[in-house]
Short mmCIF file of N, CA and C in Angstrom, two decimals:
data_model
loop_
_atom_site.label_atom_id
_atom_site.label_comp_id
_atom_site.label_asym_id
_atom_site.label_seq_id
_atom_site.Cartn_x
_atom_site.Cartn_y
_atom_site.Cartn_z
N UNK Q 1 -54.95 -46.50 34.71
CA UNK Q 1 -54.16 -47.64 33.96
C UNK Q 1 -54.58 -48.46 32.30
N UNK Q 2 -56.02 -48.67 33.82
CA UNK Q 2 -55.81 -50.45 32.93
C UNK Q 2 -57.44 -50.44 33.26
N UNK Q 3 -57.99 -51.10 32.89
CA UNK Q 3 -58.80 -52.30 33.96
C UNK Q 3 -59.40 -53.30 33.54
N UNK Q 4 -59.99 -54.36 34.16
CA UNK Q 4 -59.99 -55.86 34.29
C UNK Q 4 -58.29 -56.66 33.91
N UNK Q 5 -57.80 -56.12 34.43
CA UNK Q 5 -56.39 -56.72 34.74
C UNK Q 5 -56.61 -57.22 36.23
N UNK Q 6 -56.35 -58.36 36.47
CA UNK Q 6 -55.47 -58.31 37.75
C UNK Q 6 -54.61 -58.15 38.57
N UNK Q 7 -54.06 -57.03 38.34
CA UNK Q 7 -52.22 -56.01 38.19
C UNK Q 7 -53.67 -54.42 38.92
N UNK Q 8 -54.47 -54.35 38.20
CA UNK Q 8 -54.84 -52.87 38.88
C UNK Q 8 -56.30 -53.27 39.81
N UNK Q 9 -56.84 -54.75 39.96
CA UNK Q 9 -57.60 -55.10 41.57
C UNK Q 9 -57.42 -54.09 42.69
N UNK Q 10 -55.90 -53.94 42.97
CA UNK Q 10 -55.84 -53.42 44.22
C UNK Q 10 -56.31 -52.26 44.57
N UNK Q 11 -56.24 -52.24 45.92
CA UNK Q 11 -56.20 -50.91 46.50
C UNK Q 11 -54.60 -50.22 45.83
N UNK Q 12 -55.86 -48.55 46.62
CA UNK Q 12 -55.20 -47.33 45.80
C UNK Q 12 -54.25 -47.24 46.34
N UNK Q 13 -52.77 -47.03 46.02
CA UNK Q 13 -51.24 -47.18 46.69
C UNK Q 13 -51.19 -49.37 46.66
N UNK Q 14 -51.01 -49.78 45.70
CA UNK Q 14 -50.91 -50.97 46.50
C UNK Q 14 -50.33 -51.73 45.26
N UNK Q 15 -49.60 -50.79 44.10
CA UNK Q 15 -49.45 -51.38 43.19
C UNK Q 15 -47.53 -50.99 43.00
N UNK Q 16 -47.46 -52.05 42.73
CA UNK Q 16 -45.26 -52.71 43.02
C UNK Q 16 -44.69 -52.09 41.56
N UNK Q 17 -44.22 -51.21 41.34
CA UNK Q 17 -42.90 -51.62 40.09
C UNK Q 17 -43.38 -51.04 39.04
N UNK Q 18 -44.71 -50.81 39.03
CA UNK Q 18 -45.31 -50.07 37.32
C UNK Q 18 -43.50 -49.85 36.33
N UNK Q 19 -43.23 -50.22 35.59
CA UNK Q 19 -41.75 -49.76 34.54
C UNK Q 19 -42.28 -48.38 33.75
N UNK Q 20 -42.28 -47.19 33.65
CA UNK Q 20 -42.81 -46.21 33.04
C UNK Q 20 -41.37 -45.67 31.95
N UNK Q 21 -41.35 -46.75 31.00
CA UNK Q 21 -40.08 -46.62 29.99
C UNK Q 21 -39.39 -45.15 29.30
N UNK Q 22 -38.80 -44.46 29.22
CA UNK Q 22 -38.40 -43.22 28.02
C UNK Q 22 -37.19 -43.50 27.23
N UNK Q 23 -37.77 -42.72 26.04
CA UNK Q 23 -36.02 -42.58 25.46
C UNK Q 23 -35.34 -41.75 26.32
N UNK Q 24 -35.42 -41.43 26.74
CA UNK Q 24 -34.58 -40.13 27.31
C UNK Q 24 -34.66 -39.98 29.03
N UNK Q 25 -34.35 -40.87 29.50
CA UNK Q 25 -34.22 -40.73 31.55
C UNK Q 25 -33.85 -39.30 32.04
N UNK Q 26 -32.04 -38.84 31.60
CA UNK Q 26 -32.40 -37.47 32.18
C UNK Q 26 -33.42 -36.47 31.61
N UNK Q 27 -33.65 -36.28 30.95
CA UNK Q 27 -34.81 -34.57 30.23
C UNK Q 27 -35.88 -35.31 31.61
N UNK Q 28 -36.44 -37.21 31.24
CA UNK Q 28 -37.19 -37.45 31.50
C UNK Q 28 -37.85 -36.93 33.28
N UNK Q 29 -36.38 -37.73 33.53
CA UNK Q 29 -36.19 -37.38 35.09
C UNK Q 29 -36.08 -36.11 36.05
N UNK Q 30 -35.58 -35.08 34.93
CA UNK Q 30 -35.48 -33.65 35.57
C UNK Q 30 -36.99 -33.35 34.77
N UNK Q 31 -37.64 -33.09 34.05
CA UNK Q 31 -38.54 -32.98 34.32
C UNK Q 31 -39.06 -33.23 35.58
N UNK Q 32 -39.90 -34.16 36.12
CA UNK Q 32 -40.27 -34.63 37.70
C UNK Q 32 -39.36 -33.85 38.54
N UNK Q 33 -38.42 -33.56 38.80
CA UNK Q 33 -37.68 -33.13 39.15
C UNK Q 33 -38.40 -31.91 39.44
N UNK Q 34 -38.54 -31.08 38.38
CA UNK Q 34 -38.93 -29.94 38.08
C UNK Q 34 -40.18 -30.00 38.88
N UNK Q 35 -40.87 -30.26 38.24
CA UNK Q 35 -42.03 -30.12 38.97
C UNK Q 35 -42.60 -31.22 40.20
N UNK Q 36 -41.67 -30.76 40.66
CA UNK Q 36 -41.45 -31.48 42.38
C UNK Q 36 -41.71 -33.49 42.64
N UNK Q 37 -41.75 -33.30 41.89
CA UNK Q 37 -41.59 -35.36 42.23
C UNK Q 37 -40.17 -35.70 42.77
N UNK Q 38 -40.54 -37.08 44.56
CA UNK Q 38 -39.23 -37.02 45.02
C UNK Q 38 -38.71 -38.31 44.24
N UNK Q 39 -37.78 -37.94 43.85
CA UNK Q 39 -36.97 -40.01 42.16
C UNK Q 39 -35.90 -39.47 42.87
N UNK Q 40 -35.18 -40.87 43.00
CA UNK Q 40 -34.20 -41.16 42.75
C UNK Q 40 -33.33 -40.96 42.53
N UNK Q 41 -31.80 -41.48 42.72
CA UNK Q 41 -31.07 -40.92 41.53
C UNK Q 41 -30.45 -42.34 40.24
N UNK Q 42 -29.66 -41.94 39.19
CA UNK Q 42 -30.67 -42.51 38.07
C UNK Q 42 -29.37 -44.02 39.03
N UNK Q 43 -30.07 -45.05 38.43
CA UNK Q 43 -29.20 -46.09 38.63
C UNK Q 43 -29.04 -46.81 37.00
N UNK Q 44 -27.53 -47.51 37.05
CA UNK Q 44 -27.46 -47.70 35.45
C UNK Q 44 -27.04 -49.23 35.93
N UNK Q 45 -28.02 -50.60 35.32
CA UNK Q 45 -28.65 -51.86 36.16
C UNK Q 45 -27.84 -52.52 35.21
N UNK Q 46 -27.08 -52.06 33.83
CA UNK Q 46 -26.36 -52.68 32.91
C UNK Q 46 -26.81 -53.23 31.47
N UNK Q 47 -26.22 -53.16 30.31
CA UNK Q 47 -27.17 -54.37 29.53
C UNK Q 47 -27.84 -52.85 28.98
N UNK Q 48 -26.84 -51.34 28.90
CA UNK Q 48 -27.30 -50.34 28.27
C UNK Q 48 -29.49 -50.37 28.79
N UNK Q 49 -29.58 -50.55 30.56
CA UNK Q 49 -30.71 -50.68 31.07
C UNK Q 49 -30.30 -49.65 32.02
N UNK Q 50 -31.54 -48.39 32.23
CA UNK Q 50 -31.19 -47.44 33.56
C UNK Q 50 -32.21 -46.81 34.06
N UNK Q 51 -32.37 -46.79 36.20
CA UNK Q 51 -33.33 -46.44 35.93
C UNK Q 51 -33.97 -45.79 36.95
N UNK Q 52 -34.62 -44.87 37.64
CA UNK Q 52 -34.98 -44.71 38.69
C UNK Q 52 -35.94 -44.28 39.51
N UNK Q 53 -36.72 -44.33 40.46
CA UNK Q 53 -37.88 -45.13 40.77
C UNK Q 53 -37.78 -43.71 42.20
N UNK Q 54 -39.24 -44.24 41.72
CA UNK Q 54 -40.77 -42.32 42.57
C UNK Q 54 -41.72 -43.27 42.80
N UNK Q 55 -42.27 -42.79 43.67
CA UNK Q 55 -43.83 -42.91 44.35
C UNK Q 55 -45.02 -41.65 44.01
N UNK Q 56 -45.95 -41.93 43.30
CA UNK Q 56 -47.31 -41.21 43.40
C UNK Q 56 -48.00 -41.19 45.07
N UNK Q 57 -47.98 -40.28 44.75
CA UNK Q 57 -49.72 -39.62 45.97
C UNK Q 57 -50.12 -40.63 47.12
N UNK Q 58 -50.50 -41.67 46.17
CA UNK Q 58 -51.41 -43.06 46.23
C UNK Q 58 -49.97 -43.06 47.41
N UNK Q 59 -49.53 -43.82 46.97
CA UNK Q 59 -47.94 -44.52 47.34
C UNK Q 59 -47.82 -46.10 46.32
N UNK Q 60 -48.89 -45.96 44.59
CA UNK Q 60 -47.93 -47.27 44.30
C UNK Q 60 -45.83 -46.30 44.04
N UNK Q 61 -45.65 -47.41 43.62
CA UNK Q 61 -44.36 -47.35 43.19
C UNK Q 61 -44.31 -47.73 42.05
N UNK Q 62 -43.47 -46.31 41.44
CA UNK Q 62 -43.23 -47.15 40.16
C UNK Q 62 -41.20 -46.48 39.89
N UNK Q 63 -40.71 -47.05 38.48
CA UNK Q 63 -40.11 -46.92 37.89
C UNK Q 63 -39.45 -46.73 36.57
N UNK Q 64 -39.61 -44.55 36.88
CA UNK Q 64 -38.54 -44.14 35.02
C UNK Q 64 -37.79 -45.55 34.81
N UNK Q 65 -37.83 -45.90 33.41
CA UNK Q 65 -36.63 -46.81 32.97
C UNK Q 65 -35.95 -46.63 31.46
N UNK Q 66 -34.91 -47.07 31.26
CA UNK Q 66 -34.75 -46.29 29.54
C UNK Q 66 -33.88 -46.75 29.27
N UNK Q 67 -34.04 -47.81 28.28
CA UNK Q 67 -33.17 -49.26 27.23
C UNK Q 67 -32.89 -48.45 26.66
N UNK Q 68 -31.60 -48.54 26.85
CA UNK Q 68 -30.83 -47.59 25.54
C UNK Q 68 -31.52 -49.00 24.03
N UNK Q 69 -31.10 -49.94 23.45
CA UNK Q 69 -31.73 -50.39 22.36
C UNK Q 69 -33.04 -49.52 22.26
N UNK Q 70 -34.12 -49.29 22.91
CA UNK Q 70 -35.79 -49.14 22.71
C UNK Q 70 -35.80 -47.60 22.00
N UNK Q 71 -35.06 -47.22 21.41
CA UNK Q 71 -35.56 -45.45 20.81
C UNK Q 71 -34.99 -45.59 19.38
N UNK Q 72 -36.18 -44.62 18.77
CA UNK Q 72 -36.03 -43.81 17.36
C UNK Q 72 -37.70 -44.41 17.55
N UNK Q 73 -38.42 -44.46 15.95
CA UNK Q 73 -39.42 -44.84 15.43
C UNK Q 73 -39.95 -46.45 15.53
N UNK Q 74 -38.75 -47.09 16.02
CA UNK Q 74 -39.30 -48.88 15.84
C UNK Q 74 -40.60 -48.83 16.82
N UNK Q 75 -40.28 -47.72 17.89
CA UNK Q 75 -40.99 -47.43 19.39
C UNK Q 75 -41.81 -47.31 19.45
#
């Protein structure tokens, strides 16, 4: 994902809470499920923010996230 930042200096599986922001969480989650990823149900955090958590094969945890106001060519 990157180099030279402290957040990337840990061992494989030590990354926690990386947010992957997508335009359409329903579509993105469905695609991950279709590919066999075990991902949580979509949670509504309020303020137009929805998310679903999952882990990669190394054990890193990630949050698929949608922010309703961050859509379109501007982002």
